[in-house]
Amino acid sequence: MTEHAIEIEGLTKTYSGDRTMAPKTALHGIDLAVPTGSIFGLLGPNGAGKSTLINILAGLVQKSAGTVRIWGFDQDVNPRQSRAAIGVMPQELNMDPFFTARASLDTQAGLYGVPKAQRHTEEILEMIGLTDKADAYARTLSGGMRRRLLLGKALVHAPQVLVLDEPTAGVDIELRQMLWQNVRQLNARGMTIILTTHYLEEAEEMCDEIAIIHDGRKIAHDRTDRLIGQIDAKTLVIHPAEPASGEVALPDGVELERRADGALAFSYRRGKVTAEQVLDALREAGIRIQDVATEEPHLEDVFLALTRTGQGKAA
Ligand SMILES: Nc1ncnc2c1ncn2[C@@H]1O[C@H](COP(=O)(O)OP(=O)(O)OP(=O)(O)O)[C@@H](O)[C@H]1O
Ligand SMILES: [Mg+2]
């Protein structure tokens, strides 16, 4: 087993333009290592390059430069092995409308050269909750069912790495929970999972590590708790009207730093504490405020862009 299920170095992609479109560099020399056995989140606003990266992993898009190793196999040196190690649930709903759900899974397994005796078609149907729709044509399935079928198709060759490109975009709560339950089960059995999402809360709940991509560049990568803490951190700097050295009863989750210039810097996570709670605490301590300033991490802009696109997508 390799330490990293996926290793990407200097990955660059330039889509060649045509008469109507200028060439577009969607990835600018990305380095990324995904630990084996993890659930890994890839976040970034619309057009950041997430799907481009995933489609390169899947072998659907040809990279312009860089190296990609999947399960230790270099895509250029061992294309067959690297492809066999990964299953991808794409963002686009492309379906074989005239196949039944069962036939879709079977055909996909055939494409990957899985012998009939080693196929898990019924087990997969069960897992994705389509057993009773096994003989229905894909075109008669609802959007949510089609999405589940796509998940099933990504699993037919029992890959070590499963990649999900926005599995929950436009999906209702029940299906979302089912998908996450499936993902957790697969991960518990040892599968490495990479997923993209616009929902920060979702990534926070699911992922061990998160990387943020913006304009084709990796701008952050850390353990989820550390990264979310960084994005969500806020510092409220209060300049008191008179020197304030007395006690301040702090709300839970707030840290106070007394600065040399007499300012009181309150740090907290915006998701957990409001500025009003901090101001109330000051009032109760009898501290009058002369001036207030806020300090936010530089990831703030990206976070805003993420949540904005997230809302757009959820609508
Ligand atoms: N086939 C293509 N030809 C030309 N440009 C493309 C092609 N596919 C993607 N792009 C461009 O590459 C950039 C990255 O797109 P990509 O689909 O990878 O973003 P994304 O992060 O997946 O976005 P979203 O959150 O909307 O799914 C965008 O500017 C997009 O217009
Ligand atoms: Mg995408």
Short mmCIF file of N, CA and C and ligand atoms in Angstrom, two decimals, residues 15 21 24 26 44-53 91 165-166 198 313, ligand 1:
data_model
loop_
_atom_site.label_atom_id
_atom_site.label_comp_id
_atom_site.label_asym_id
_atom_site.label_seq_id
_atom_site.Cartn_x
_atom_site.Cartn_y
_atom_site.Cartn_z
N TYR A 15 -6.55 24.35 -21.95
CA TYR A 15 -7.50 23.96 -23.00
C TYR A 15 -7.19 24.82 -24.22
N MET A 21 -13.10 30.95 -28.93
CA MET A 21 -12.65 30.90 -27.54
C MET A 21 -11.14 30.97 -27.46
N LYS A 24 -7.37 28.49 -22.62
CA LYS A 24 -7.62 28.74 -21.20
C LYS A 24 -6.75 27.80 -20.36
N ALA A 26 -6.47 26.13 -17.17
CA ALA A 26 -7.38 25.83 -16.06
C ALA A 26 -6.62 25.36 -14.82
N GLY A 44 -13.53 24.84 -4.07
CA GLY A 44 -13.15 25.99 -4.86
C GLY A 44 -14.36 26.51 -5.60
N PRO A 45 -14.38 27.81 -5.91
CA PRO A 45 -15.54 28.38 -6.59
C PRO A 45 -15.72 27.84 -8.01
N ASN A 46 -16.81 28.18 -8.64
CA ASN A 46 -17.08 27.76 -10.02
C ASN A 46 -15.89 28.15 -10.91
N GLY A 47 -15.49 27.21 -11.75
CA GLY A 47 -14.43 27.51 -12.70
C GLY A 47 -13.03 27.43 -12.11
N ALA A 48 -12.91 26.97 -10.87
CA ALA A 48 -11.59 26.93 -10.20
C ALA A 48 -10.66 25.91 -10.84
N GLY A 49 -11.24 24.86 -11.42
CA GLY A 49 -10.42 23.81 -12.03
C GLY A 49 -10.59 22.44 -11.40
N LYS A 50 -11.57 22.30 -10.53
CA LYS A 50 -11.79 21.04 -9.82
C LYS A 50 -12.11 19.89 -10.78
N SER A 51 -13.08 20.13 -11.64
CA SER A 51 -13.48 19.05 -12.56
C SER A 51 -12.36 18.74 -13.54
N THR A 52 -11.62 19.77 -13.94
CA THR A 52 -10.49 19.53 -14.84
C THR A 52 -9.52 18.56 -14.17
N LEU A 53 -9.21 18.83 -12.92
CA LEU A 53 -8.27 17.97 -12.19
C LEU A 53 -8.82 16.53 -12.10
N GLN A 91 -19.34 14.86 -12.72
CA GLN A 91 -20.28 15.92 -12.40
C GLN A 91 -21.45 15.92 -13.38
N ASP A 165 -17.40 13.92 -8.10
CA ASP A 165 -17.39 15.33 -8.48
C ASP A 165 -18.76 15.93 -8.20
N GLU A 166 -18.87 16.69 -7.15
CA GLU A 166 -20.12 17.30 -6.71
C GLU A 166 -21.27 16.32 -6.64
N HIS A 198 -19.46 22.32 -2.98
CA HIS A 198 -19.50 23.76 -2.74
C HIS A 198 -19.93 24.05 -1.32
N LYS A 313 -25.78 27.20 -6.46
CA LYS A 313 -25.98 25.82 -6.88
C LYS A 313 -27.15 25.17 -6.14
N1 LIG B 1 -13.49 21.50 -22.46
C1 LIG B 1 -13.12 22.74 -22.11
N2 LIG B 1 -12.68 23.61 -23.05
C2 LIG B 1 -12.29 24.86 -22.70
N3 LIG B 1 -12.31 25.35 -21.45
C3 LIG B 1 -12.74 24.52 -20.49
C4 LIG B 1 -13.18 23.19 -20.76
N4 LIG B 1 -13.56 22.62 -19.59
C5 LIG B 1 -13.38 23.56 -18.63
N5 LIG B 1 -12.88 24.70 -19.16
C6 LIG B 1 -12.54 25.92 -18.43
O1 LIG B 1 -11.58 25.61 -17.42
C7 LIG B 1 -11.86 26.31 -16.22
C8 LIG B 1 -12.04 25.33 -15.08
O2 LIG B 1 -13.22 24.59 -15.27
P1 LIG B 1 -13.66 23.37 -14.34
O3 LIG B 1 -14.85 22.75 -14.94
O4 LIG B 1 -12.47 22.52 -14.10
O5 LIG B 1 -14.04 24.15 -12.99
P2 LIG B 1 -14.75 23.61 -11.66
O6 LIG B 1 -13.88 24.01 -10.53
O7 LIG B 1 -15.08 22.19 -11.80
O8 LIG B 1 -16.07 24.49 -11.62
P3 LIG B 1 -17.56 24.11 -11.07
O9 LIG B 1 -17.54 24.37 -9.61
O10 LIG B 1 -18.43 25.11 -11.78
O11 LIG B 1 -17.87 22.70 -11.45
C9 LIG B 1 -13.09 27.18 -16.50
O12 LIG B 1 -12.64 28.46 -16.86
C10 LIG B 1 -13.72 26.48 -17.69
O13 LIG B 1 -14.41 27.42 -18.49
#
